[in-house]
Amino acid sequence: MKAGRKNLRRASQEGTAVTLAENESIMQVVTLRGSNLIEVTDGEGVKSLALIPAKFQKCFWIKNGNFVVVDASGRDEALESGSKIACVVSRVLFHDQVRALQKSGEW
């Protein structure tokens, strides 16, 4: 059995402690658009397109309703310039990580 992307898998399985950086936010997946694009919605209900990096391509399966951490640092500039992709997925959250975030108050 190959151990492809073993560091990525190991990082996801280590502990459930997730900390958010300054420009990161938690969003819920609404629909899958194909070609590494997903439609996500934030807490206020604003929908935007997010890009899934190639490193997540065959390691994590994202379904409708899952939660992801996105880097939305250039979101406003991208939308003003006419680009449809507003953010990039930086982490896929599992059920245990979602529960830990809800309990911690960072949600």
PDB file of N, CA and C in Angstrom:
ATOM      1  N   MET A   1       0.840  -1.172   0.000  1.00  0.00           N
ATOM      2  CA  MET A   1       0.000   0.000   0.000  1.00  0.00           C
ATOM      3  C   MET A   1       0.888   1.239   0.000  1.00  0.00           C
ATOM      4  N   LYS A   2       0.575   2.166  -0.859  1.00  0.00           N
ATOM      5  CA  LYS A   2       1.355   3.385  -0.945  1.00  0.00           C
ATOM      6  C   LYS A   2       0.981   4.339   0.182  1.00  0.00           C
ATOM      7  N   ALA A   3       1.943   5.149   0.542  1.00  0.00           N
ATOM      8  CA  ALA A   3       1.710   6.117   1.612  1.00  0.00           C
ATOM      9  C   ALA A   3       1.698   7.521   1.046  1.00  0.00           C
ATOM     10  N   GLY A   4       1.020   7.709  -0.084  1.00  0.00           N
ATOM     11  CA  GLY A   4       0.963   9.011  -0.718  1.00  0.00           C
ATOM     12  C   GLY A   4       0.322  10.047   0.187  1.00  0.00           C
ATOM     13  N   ARG A   5       0.911  11.219   0.196  1.00  0.00           N
ATOM     14  CA  ARG A   5       0.419  12.341   1.006  1.00  0.00           C
ATOM     15  C   ARG A   5       0.369  11.986   2.481  1.00  0.00           C
ATOM     16  N   LYS A   6       1.352  11.233   2.960  1.00  0.00           N
ATOM     17  CA  LYS A   6       1.308  10.758   4.336  1.00  0.00           C
ATOM     18  C   LYS A   6       1.388  11.907   5.335  1.00  0.00           C
ATOM     19  N   ASN A   7       2.121  12.965   5.017  1.00  0.00           N
ATOM     20  CA  ASN A   7       2.197  14.091   5.941  1.00  0.00           C
ATOM     21  C   ASN A   7       0.872  14.830   6.035  1.00  0.00           C
ATOM     22  N   LEU A   8       0.159  14.919   4.939  1.00  0.00           N
ATOM     23  CA  LEU A   8      -1.151  15.556   4.942  1.00  0.00           C
ATOM     24  C   LEU A   8      -2.143  14.755   5.769  1.00  0.00           C
ATOM     25  N   ARG A   9      -2.123  13.452   5.602  1.00  0.00           N
ATOM     26  CA  ARG A   9      -3.017  12.593   6.390  1.00  0.00           C
ATOM     27  C   ARG A   9      -2.662  12.625   7.864  1.00  0.00           C
ATOM     28  N   ARG A  10      -1.361  12.605   8.166  1.00  0.00           N
ATOM     29  CA  ARG A  10      -0.922  12.620   9.554  1.00  0.00           C
ATOM     30  C   ARG A  10      -1.325  13.927  10.222  1.00  0.00           C
ATOM     31  N   ALA A  11      -1.214  15.023   9.523  1.00  0.00           N
ATOM     32  CA  ALA A  11      -1.592  16.319  10.084  1.00  0.00           C
ATOM     33  C   ALA A  11      -3.085  16.385  10.355  1.00  0.00           C
ATOM     34  N   SER A  12      -3.888  15.752   9.518  1.00  0.00           N
ATOM     35  CA  SER A  12      -5.330  15.776   9.733  1.00  0.00           C
ATOM     36  C   SER A  12      -5.755  14.863  10.878  1.00  0.00           C
ATOM     37  N   GLN A  13      -4.993  13.812  11.126  1.00  0.00           N
ATOM     38  CA  GLN A  13      -5.360  12.867  12.172  1.00  0.00           C
ATOM     39  C   GLN A  13      -4.792  13.239  13.531  1.00  0.00           C
ATOM     40  N   GLU A  14      -3.794  14.113  13.564  1.00  0.00           N
ATOM     41  CA  GLU A  14      -3.243  14.546  14.840  1.00  0.00           C
ATOM     42  C   GLU A  14      -4.259  15.417  15.544  1.00  0.00           C
ATOM     43  N   GLY A  15      -4.550  15.137  16.758  1.00  0.00           N
ATOM     44  CA  GLY A  15      -5.387  15.961  17.606  1.00  0.00           C
ATOM     45  C   GLY A  15      -6.510  16.710  16.912  1.00  0.00           C
ATOM     46  N   THR A  16      -7.470  17.134  17.682  1.00  0.00           N
ATOM     47  CA  THR A  16      -8.609  17.840  17.127  1.00  0.00           C
ATOM     48  C   THR A  16      -8.493  19.343  17.316  1.00  0.00           C
ATOM     49  N   ALA A  17      -7.378  19.811  17.863  1.00  0.00           N
ATOM     50  CA  ALA A  17      -7.213  21.244  18.111  1.00  0.00           C
ATOM     51  C   ALA A  17      -6.984  21.973  16.796  1.00  0.00           C
ATOM     52  N   VAL A  18      -7.895  22.870  16.473  1.00  0.00           N
ATOM     53  CA  VAL A  18      -7.798  23.667  15.254  1.00  0.00           C
ATOM     54  C   VAL A  18      -7.793  25.131  15.669  1.00  0.00           C
ATOM     55  N   THR A  19      -6.804  25.863  15.227  1.00  0.00           N
ATOM     56  CA  THR A  19      -6.763  27.286  15.501  1.00  0.00           C
ATOM     57  C   THR A  19      -6.888  28.029  14.176  1.00  0.00           C
ATOM     58  N   LEU A  20      -7.612  29.113  14.210  1.00  0.00           N
ATOM     59  CA  LEU A  20      -7.840  29.893  13.000  1.00  0.00           C
ATOM     60  C   LEU A  20      -6.863  31.064  12.944  1.00  0.00           C
ATOM     61  N   ALA A  21      -6.282  31.276  11.783  1.00  0.00           N
ATOM     62  CA  ALA A  21      -5.393  32.414  11.582  1.00  0.00           C
ATOM     63  C   ALA A  21      -6.231  33.679  11.384  1.00  0.00           C
ATOM     64  N   GLU A  22      -5.555  34.781  11.132  1.00  0.00           N
ATOM     65  CA  GLU A  22      -6.225  36.077  11.047  1.00  0.00           C
ATOM     66  C   GLU A  22      -7.236  36.163   9.910  1.00  0.00           C
ATOM     67  N   ASN A  23      -6.882  35.667   8.731  1.00  0.00           N
ATOM     68  CA  ASN A  23      -7.753  35.802   7.568  1.00  0.00           C
ATOM     69  C   ASN A  23      -8.557  34.543   7.271  1.00  0.00           C
ATOM     70  N   GLU A  24      -8.545  33.583   8.162  1.00  0.00           N
ATOM     71  CA  GLU A  24      -9.260  32.326   7.920  1.00  0.00           C
ATOM     72  C   GLU A  24     -10.636  32.367   8.559  1.00  0.00           C
ATOM     73  N   SER A  25     -11.571  31.690   7.927  1.00  0.00           N
ATOM     74  CA  SER A  25     -12.913  31.588   8.473  1.00  0.00           C
ATOM     75  C   SER A  25     -13.489  30.214   8.150  1.00  0.00           C
ATOM     76  N   ILE A  26     -14.491  29.824   8.914  1.00  0.00           N
ATOM     77  CA  ILE A  26     -15.145  28.531   8.725  1.00  0.00           C
ATOM     78  C   ILE A  26     -16.360  28.746   7.837  1.00  0.00           C
ATOM     79  N   MET A  27     -16.465  27.920   6.804  1.00  0.00           N
ATOM     80  CA  MET A  27     -17.606  28.004   5.893  1.00  0.00           C
ATOM     81  C   MET A  27     -18.159  26.616   5.640  1.00  0.00           C
ATOM     82  N   GLN A  28     -19.424  26.555   5.273  1.00  0.00           N
ATOM     83  CA  GLN A  28     -20.095  25.291   4.997  1.00  0.00           C
ATOM     84  C   GLN A  28     -20.241  25.110   3.496  1.00  0.00           C
ATOM     85  N   VAL A  29     -20.009  23.885   3.040  1.00  0.00           N
ATOM     86  CA  VAL A  29     -20.107  23.565   1.618  1.00  0.00           C
ATOM     87  C   VAL A  29     -21.578  23.480   1.226  1.00  0.00           C
ATOM     88  N   VAL A  30     -21.948  24.211   0.178  1.00  0.00           N
ATOM     89  CA  VAL A  30     -23.330  24.197  -0.304  1.00  0.00           C
ATOM     90  C   VAL A  30     -23.453  23.241  -1.486  1.00  0.00           C
ATOM     91  N   THR A  31     -22.642  23.454  -2.513  1.00  0.00           N
ATOM     92  CA  THR A  31     -22.673  22.580  -3.681  1.00  0.00           C
ATOM     93  C   THR A  31     -21.261  22.369  -4.206  1.00  0.00           C
ATOM     94  N   LEU A  32     -21.099  21.260  -4.914  1.00  0.00           N
ATOM     95  CA  LEU A  32     -19.846  20.957  -5.590  1.00  0.00           C
ATOM     96  C   LEU A  32     -19.997  21.380  -7.040  1.00  0.00           C
ATOM     97  N   ARG A  33     -19.076  22.196  -7.533  1.00  0.00           N
ATOM     98  CA  ARG A  33     -19.176  22.701  -8.888  1.00  0.00           C
ATOM     99  C   ARG A  33     -18.333  21.903  -9.873  1.00  0.00           C
ATOM    100  N   GLY A  34     -17.461  21.039  -9.396  1.00  0.00           N
ATOM    101  CA  GLY A  34     -16.578  20.288 -10.272  1.00  0.00           C
ATOM    102  C   GLY A  34     -15.320  21.082 -10.575  1.00  0.00           C
ATOM    103  N   SER A  35     -14.314  20.401 -11.084  1.00  0.00           N
ATOM    104  CA  SER A  35     -13.051  21.036 -11.441  1.00  0.00           C
ATOM    105  C   SER A  35     -12.429  21.763 -10.257  1.00  0.00           C
ATOM    106  N   ASN A  36     -12.430  21.120  -9.097  1.00  0.00           N
ATOM    107  CA  ASN A  36     -11.832  21.651  -7.864  1.00  0.00           C
ATOM    108  C   ASN A  36     -12.487  22.943  -7.369  1.00  0.00           C
ATOM    109  N   LEU A  37     -13.732  23.168  -7.692  1.00  0.00           N
ATOM    110  CA  LEU A  37     -14.461  24.332  -7.210  1.00  0.00           C
ATOM    111  C   LEU A  37     -15.643  23.887  -6.361  1.00  0.00           C
ATOM    112  N   ILE A  38     -15.858  24.594  -5.258  1.00  0.00           N
ATOM    113  CA  ILE A  38     -17.018  24.343  -4.419  1.00  0.00           C
ATOM    114  C   ILE A  38     -17.678  25.681  -4.109  1.00  0.00           C
ATOM    115  N   GLU A  39     -18.959  25.638  -3.847  1.00  0.00           N
ATOM    116  CA  GLU A  39     -19.679  26.836  -3.425  1.00  0.00           C
ATOM    117  C   GLU A  39     -19.862  26.748  -1.924  1.00  0.00           C
ATOM    118  N   VAL A  40     -19.435  27.779  -1.213  1.00  0.00           N
ATOM    119  CA  VAL A  40     -19.494  27.791   0.242  1.00  0.00           C
ATOM    120  C   VAL A  40     -20.311  28.983   0.709  1.00  0.00           C
ATOM    121  N   THR A  41     -20.813  28.888   1.927  1.00  0.00           N
ATOM    122  CA  THR A  41     -21.556  29.977   2.531  1.00  0.00           C
ATOM    123  C   THR A  41     -20.987  30.241   3.920  1.00  0.00           C
ATOM    124  N   ASP A  42     -20.945  31.513   4.299  1.00  0.00           N
ATOM    125  CA  ASP A  42     -20.415  31.870   5.613  1.00  0.00           C
ATOM    126  C   ASP A  42     -21.551  32.020   6.617  1.00  0.00           C
ATOM    127  N   GLY A  43     -21.252  32.530   7.793  1.00  0.00           N
ATOM    128  CA  GLY A  43     -22.239  32.649   8.857  1.00  0.00           C
ATOM    129  C   GLY A  43     -23.379  33.589   8.538  1.00  0.00           C
ATOM    130  N   GLU A  44     -23.119  34.614   7.716  1.00  0.00           N
ATOM    131  CA  GLU A  44     -24.166  35.564   7.358  1.00  0.00           C
ATOM    132  C   GLU A  44     -25.013  35.093   6.186  1.00  0.00           C
ATOM    133  N   GLY A  45     -24.628  33.986   5.553  1.00  0.00           N
ATOM    134  CA  GLY A  45     -25.381  33.460   4.424  1.00  0.00           C
ATOM    135  C   GLY A  45     -24.871  33.925   3.071  1.00  0.00           C
ATOM    136  N   VAL A  46     -23.710  34.564   3.041  1.00  0.00           N
ATOM    137  CA  VAL A  46     -23.140  35.041   1.784  1.00  0.00           C
ATOM    138  C   VAL A  46     -22.450  33.873   1.087  1.00  0.00           C
ATOM    139  N   LYS A  47     -22.842  33.603  -0.164  1.00  0.00           N
ATOM    140  CA  LYS A  47     -22.272  32.493  -0.917  1.00  0.00           C
ATOM    141  C   LYS A  47     -21.112  32.990  -1.765  1.00  0.00           C
ATOM    142  N   SER A  48     -20.088  32.121  -1.909  1.00  0.00           N
ATOM    143  CA  SER A  48     -18.955  32.448  -2.765  1.00  0.00           C
ATOM    144  C   SER A  48     -18.322  31.146  -3.243  1.00  0.00           C
ATOM    145  N   LEU A  49     -17.505  31.252  -4.272  1.00  0.00           N
ATOM    146  CA  LEU A  49     -16.798  30.093  -4.804  1.00  0.00           C
ATOM    147  C   LEU A  49     -15.444  29.958  -4.137  1.00  0.00           C
ATOM    148  N   ALA A  50     -15.058  28.726  -3.835  1.00  0.00           N
ATOM    149  CA  ALA A  50     -13.763  28.448  -3.224  1.00  0.00           C
ATOM    150  C   ALA A  50     -13.031  27.411  -4.066  1.00  0.00           C
ATOM    151  N   LEU A  51     -11.728  27.540  -4.112  1.00  0.00           N
ATOM    152  CA  LEU A  51     -10.877  26.636  -4.860  1.00  0.00           C
ATOM    153  C   LEU A  51     -10.284  25.606  -3.913  1.00  0.00           C
ATOM    154  N   ILE A  52     -10.344  24.328  -4.309  1.00  0.00           N
ATOM    155  CA  ILE A  52      -9.733  23.256  -3.530  1.00  0.00           C
ATOM    156  C   ILE A  52      -8.343  23.004  -4.105  1.00  0.00           C
ATOM    157  N   PRO A  53      -7.274  23.151  -3.316  1.00  0.00           N
ATOM    158  CA  PRO A  53      -5.930  22.911  -3.844  1.00  0.00           C
ATOM    159  C   PRO A  53      -5.741  21.458  -4.282  1.00  0.00           C
ATOM    160  N   ALA A  54      -4.787  21.232  -5.155  1.00  0.00           N
ATOM    161  CA  ALA A  54      -4.542  19.902  -5.702  1.00  0.00           C
ATOM    162  C   ALA A  54      -4.087  18.919  -4.632  1.00  0.00           C
ATOM    163  N   LYS A  55      -3.505  19.411  -3.539  1.00  0.00           N
ATOM    164  CA  LYS A  55      -3.025  18.488  -2.507  1.00  0.00           C
ATOM    165  C   LYS A  55      -4.170  17.768  -1.782  1.00  0.00           C
ATOM    166  N   PHE A  56      -5.398  18.301  -1.854  1.00  0.00           N
ATOM    167  CA  PHE A  56      -6.553  17.652  -1.249  1.00  0.00           C
ATOM    168  C   PHE A  56      -7.284  16.745  -2.225  1.00  0.00           C
ATOM    169  N   GLN A  57      -6.823  16.649  -3.451  1.00  0.00           N
ATOM    170  CA  GLN A  57      -7.601  16.078  -4.535  1.00  0.00           C
ATOM    171  C   GLN A  57      -8.063  14.644  -4.278  1.00  0.00           C
ATOM    172  N   LYS A  58      -7.187  13.749  -3.901  1.00  0.00           N
ATOM    173  CA  LYS A  58      -7.593  12.359  -3.704  1.00  0.00           C
ATOM    174  C   LYS A  58      -7.430  11.898  -2.268  1.00  0.00           C
ATOM    175  N   CYS A  59      -7.199  12.829  -1.357  1.00  0.00           N
ATOM    176  CA  CYS A  59      -7.026  12.480   0.052  1.00  0.00           C
ATOM    177  C   CYS A  59      -8.301  12.681   0.860  1.00  0.00           C
ATOM    178  N   PHE A  60      -8.994  13.783   0.596  1.00  0.00           N
ATOM    179  CA  PHE A  60     -10.191  14.109   1.364  1.00  0.00           C
ATOM    180  C   PHE A  60     -11.362  14.243   0.399  1.00  0.00           C
ATOM    181  N   TRP A  61     -12.473  13.638   0.795  1.00  0.00           N
ATOM    182  CA  TRP A  61     -13.674  13.727  -0.027  1.00  0.00           C
ATOM    183  C   TRP A  61     -14.604  14.725   0.639  1.00  0.00           C
ATOM    184  N   ILE A  62     -14.948  15.755  -0.088  1.00  0.00           N
ATOM    185  CA  ILE A  62     -15.799  16.814   0.434  1.00  0.00           C
ATOM    186  C   ILE A  62     -17.209  16.606  -0.095  1.00  0.00           C
ATOM    187  N   LYS A  63     -18.184  16.640   0.829  1.00  0.00           N
ATOM    188  CA  LYS A  63     -19.582  16.464   0.468  1.00  0.00           C
ATOM    189  C   LYS A  63     -20.356  17.720   0.836  1.00  0.00           C
ATOM    190  N   ASN A  64     -21.576  17.808   0.347  1.00  0.00           N
ATOM    191  CA  ASN A  64     -22.445  18.928   0.715  1.00  0.00           C
ATOM    192  C   ASN A  64     -22.703  18.895   2.212  1.00  0.00           C
ATOM    193  N   GLY A  65     -22.601  20.038   2.859  1.00  0.00           N
ATOM    194  CA  GLY A  65     -22.844  20.120   4.295  1.00  0.00           C
ATOM    195  C   GLY A  65     -21.587  20.042   5.131  1.00  0.00           C
ATOM    196  N   ASN A  66     -20.453  19.644   4.567  1.00  0.00           N
ATOM    197  CA  ASN A  66     -19.194  19.615   5.307  1.00  0.00           C
ATOM    198  C   ASN A  66     -18.732  21.032   5.613  1.00  0.00           C
ATOM    199  N   PHE A  67     -17.863  21.135   6.609  1.00  0.00           N
ATOM    200  CA  PHE A  67     -17.297  22.420   6.973  1.00  0.00           C
ATOM    201  C   PHE A  67     -15.836  22.459   6.564  1.00  0.00           C
ATOM    202  N   VAL A  68     -15.403  23.603   6.051  1.00  0.00           N
ATOM    203  CA  VAL A  68     -14.019  23.792   5.627  1.00  0.00           C
ATOM    204  C   VAL A  68     -13.514  25.118   6.188  1.00  0.00           C
ATOM    205  N   VAL A  69     -12.204  25.196   6.356  1.00  0.00           N
ATOM    206  CA  VAL A  69     -11.558  26.447   6.739  1.00  0.00           C
ATOM    207  C   VAL A  69     -11.000  27.052   5.460  1.00  0.00           C
ATOM    208  N   VAL A  70     -11.386  28.276   5.169  1.00  0.00           N
ATOM    209  CA  VAL A  70     -10.939  28.931   3.938  1.00  0.00           C
ATOM    210  C   VAL A  70     -10.122  30.169   4.274  1.00  0.00           C
ATOM    211  N   ASP A  71      -9.185  30.464   3.382  1.00  0.00           N
ATOM    212  CA  ASP A  71      -8.386  31.672   3.488  1.00  0.00           C
ATOM    213  C   ASP A  71      -9.025  32.716   2.593  1.00  0.00           C
ATOM    214  N   ALA A  72      -9.672  33.675   3.204  1.00  0.00           N
ATOM    215  CA  ALA A  72     -10.408  34.692   2.449  1.00  0.00           C
ATOM    216  C   ALA A  72      -9.699  36.036   2.513  1.00  0.00           C
ATOM    217  N   SER A  73      -8.374  36.017   2.447  1.00  0.00           N
ATOM    218  CA  SER A  73      -7.614  37.261   2.590  1.00  0.00           C
ATOM    219  C   SER A  73      -7.866  38.224   1.444  1.00  0.00           C
ATOM    220  N   GLY A  74      -8.010  37.739   0.222  1.00  0.00           N
ATOM    221  CA  GLY A  74      -8.231  38.619  -0.914  1.00  0.00           C
ATOM    222  C   GLY A  74      -9.643  38.565  -1.442  1.00  0.00           C
ATOM    223  N   ARG A  75     -10.593  38.251  -0.594  1.00  0.00           N
ATOM    224  CA  ARG A  75     -11.975  38.042  -1.029  1.00  0.00           C
ATOM    225  C   ARG A  75     -12.588  39.300  -1.635  1.00  0.00           C
ATOM    226  N   ASP A  76     -12.482  40.417  -0.947  1.00  0.00           N
ATOM    227  CA  ASP A  76     -13.104  41.647  -1.435  1.00  0.00           C
ATOM    228  C   ASP A  76     -12.462  42.125  -2.733  1.00  0.00           C
ATOM    229  N   GLU A  77     -11.128  42.040  -2.804  1.00  0.00           N
ATOM    230  CA  GLU A  77     -10.437  42.481  -4.013  1.00  0.00           C
ATOM    231  C   GLU A  77     -10.785  41.597  -5.202  1.00  0.00           C
ATOM    232  N   ALA A  78     -10.915  40.299  -4.963  1.00  0.00           N
ATOM    233  CA  ALA A  78     -11.238  39.371  -6.050  1.00  0.00           C
ATOM    234  C   ALA A  78     -12.644  39.632  -6.587  1.00  0.00           C
ATOM    235  N   LEU A  79     -13.578  39.886  -5.705  1.00  0.00           N
ATOM    236  CA  LEU A  79     -14.945  40.143  -6.142  1.00  0.00           C
ATOM    237  C   LEU A  79     -15.060  41.476  -6.879  1.00  0.00           C
ATOM    238  N   GLU A  80     -14.306  42.483  -6.433  1.00  0.00           N
ATOM    239  CA  GLU A  80     -14.340  43.777  -7.109  1.00  0.00           C
ATOM    240  C   GLU A  80     -13.700  43.724  -8.487  1.00  0.00           C
ATOM    241  N   SER A  81     -12.672  42.877  -8.650  1.00  0.00           N
ATOM    242  CA  SER A  81     -11.975  42.800  -9.938  1.00  0.00           C
ATOM    243  C   SER A  81     -12.725  41.930 -10.947  1.00  0.00           C
ATOM    244  N   GLY A  82     -13.760  41.247 -10.519  1.00  0.00           N
ATOM    245  CA  GLY A  82     -14.557  40.437 -11.433  1.00  0.00           C
ATOM    246  C   GLY A  82     -14.238  38.956 -11.390  1.00  0.00           C
ATOM    247  N   SER A  83     -13.310  38.534 -10.561  1.00  0.00           N
ATOM    248  CA  SER A  83     -12.984  37.121 -10.438  1.00  0.00           C
ATOM    249  C   SER A  83     -14.095  36.398  -9.689  1.00  0.00           C
ATOM    250  N   LYS A  84     -14.434  35.213 -10.138  1.00  0.00           N
ATOM    251  CA  LYS A  84     -15.515  34.463  -9.489  1.00  0.00           C
ATOM    252  C   LYS A  84     -15.024  33.700  -8.264  1.00  0.00           C
ATOM    253  N   ILE A  85     -13.755  33.297  -8.264  1.00  0.00           N
ATOM    254  CA  ILE A  85     -13.200  32.546  -7.142  1.00  0.00           C
ATOM    255  C   ILE A  85     -12.746  33.531  -6.072  1.00  0.00           C
ATOM    256  N   ALA A  86     -13.357  33.444  -4.881  1.00  0.00           N
ATOM    257  CA  ALA A  86     -13.107  34.428  -3.842  1.00  0.00           C
ATOM    258  C   ALA A  86     -12.186  33.930  -2.735  1.00  0.00           C
ATOM    259  N   CYS A  87     -12.044  32.612  -2.553  1.00  0.00           N
ATOM    260  CA  CYS A  87     -11.231  32.108  -1.450  1.00  0.00           C
ATOM    261  C   CYS A  87     -10.652  30.740  -1.800  1.00  0.00           C
ATOM    262  N   VAL A  88      -9.719  30.290  -0.950  1.00  0.00           N
ATOM    263  CA  VAL A  88      -9.028  29.021  -1.154  1.00  0.00           C
ATOM    264  C   VAL A  88      -9.188  28.169   0.103  1.00  0.00           C
ATOM    265  N   VAL A  89      -9.520  26.906  -0.062  1.00  0.00           N
ATOM    266  CA  VAL A  89      -9.686  25.991   1.064  1.00  0.00           C
ATOM    267  C   VAL A  89      -8.312  25.685   1.647  1.00  0.00           C
ATOM    268  N   SER A  90      -8.167  25.880   2.951  1.00  0.00           N
ATOM    269  CA  SER A  90      -6.892  25.589   3.596  1.00  0.00           C
ATOM    270  C   SER A  90      -6.957  24.336   4.470  1.00  0.00           C
ATOM    271  N   ARG A  91      -8.159  23.929   4.882  1.00  0.00           N
ATOM    272  CA  ARG A  91      -8.295  22.749   5.729  1.00  0.00           C
ATOM    273  C   ARG A  91      -9.714  22.217   5.640  1.00  0.00           C
ATOM    274  N   VAL A  92      -9.846  20.900   5.657  1.00  0.00           N
ATOM    275  CA  VAL A  92     -11.150  20.241   5.691  1.00  0.00           C
ATOM    276  C   VAL A  92     -11.384  19.804   7.129  1.00  0.00           C
ATOM    277  N   LEU A  93     -12.518  20.190   7.698  1.00  0.00           N
ATOM    278  CA  LEU A  93     -12.810  19.865   9.095  1.00  0.00           C
ATOM    279  C   LEU A  93     -13.597  18.565   9.192  1.00  0.00           C
ATOM    280  N   PHE A  94     -13.185  17.716  10.115  1.00  0.00           N
ATOM    281  CA  PHE A  94     -13.894  16.479  10.401  1.00  0.00           C
ATOM    282  C   PHE A  94     -14.873  16.717  11.539  1.00  0.00           C
ATOM    283  N   HIS A  95     -15.726  15.738  11.801  1.00  0.00           N
ATOM    284  CA  HIS A  95     -16.797  15.892  12.787  1.00  0.00           C
ATOM    285  C   HIS A  95     -16.241  16.208  14.175  1.00  0.00           C
ATOM    286  N   ASP A  96     -15.177  15.530  14.575  1.00  0.00           N
ATOM    287  CA  ASP A  96     -14.590  15.775  15.897  1.00  0.00           C
ATOM    288  C   ASP A  96     -14.034  17.190  16.001  1.00  0.00           C
ATOM    289  N   GLN A  97     -13.439  17.674  14.933  1.00  0.00           N
ATOM    290  CA  GLN A  97     -12.881  19.025  14.938  1.00  0.00           C
ATOM    291  C   GLN A  97     -13.981  20.076  14.987  1.00  0.00           C
ATOM    292  N   VAL A  98     -15.100  19.814  14.326  1.00  0.00           N
ATOM    293  CA  VAL A  98     -16.232  20.743  14.359  1.00  0.00           C
ATOM    294  C   VAL A  98     -16.794  20.822  15.770  1.00  0.00           C
ATOM    295  N   ARG A  99     -16.941  19.683  16.426  1.00  0.00           N
ATOM    296  CA  ARG A  99     -17.457  19.682  17.800  1.00  0.00           C
ATOM    297  C   ARG A  99     -16.517  20.409  18.748  1.00  0.00           C
ATOM    298  N   ALA A 100     -15.201  20.209  18.577  1.00  0.00           N
ATOM    299  CA  ALA A 100     -14.233  20.883  19.435  1.00  0.00           C
ATOM    300  C   ALA A 100     -14.269  22.399  19.224  1.00  0.00           C
ATOM    301  N   LEU A 101     -14.429  22.834  17.990  1.00  0.00           N
ATOM    302  CA  LEU A 101     -14.523  24.272  17.718  1.00  0.00           C
ATOM    303  C   LEU A 101     -15.802  24.881  18.288  1.00  0.00           C
ATOM    304  N   GLN A 102     -16.903  24.135  18.221  1.00  0.00           N
ATOM    305  CA  GLN A 102     -18.156  24.648  18.771  1.00  0.00           C
ATOM    306  C   GLN A 102     -18.085  24.789  20.272  1.00  0.00           C
ATOM    307  N   LYS A 103     -17.395  23.880  20.941  1.00  0.00           N
ATOM    308  CA  LYS A 103     -17.251  23.943  22.377  1.00  0.00           C
ATOM    309  C   LYS A 103     -16.287  25.036  22.820  1.00  0.00           C
ATOM    310  N   SER A 104     -15.275  25.316  21.992  1.00  0.00           N
ATOM    311  CA  SER A 104     -14.240  26.276  22.380  1.00  0.00           C
ATOM    312  C   SER A 104     -14.701  27.727  22.264  1.00  0.00           C
ATOM    313  N   GLY A 105     -15.679  28.005  21.445  1.00  0.00           N
ATOM    314  CA  GLY A 105     -16.159  29.362  21.288  1.00  0.00           C
ATOM    315  C   GLY A 105     -15.606  30.073  20.075  1.00  0.00           C
ATOM    316  N   GLU A 106     -14.727  29.443  19.309  1.00  0.00           N
ATOM    317  CA  GLU A 106     -14.198  30.063  18.097  1.00  0.00           C
ATOM    318  C   GLU A 106     -15.194  29.949  16.949  1.00  0.00           C
ATOM    319  N   TRP A 107     -16.243  29.232  17.149  1.00  0.00           N
ATOM    320  CA  TRP A 107     -17.224  29.004  16.099  1.00  0.00           C
ATOM    321  C   TRP A 107     -17.909  30.302  15.861  1.00  0.00           C
TER     322      TRP A 107
END
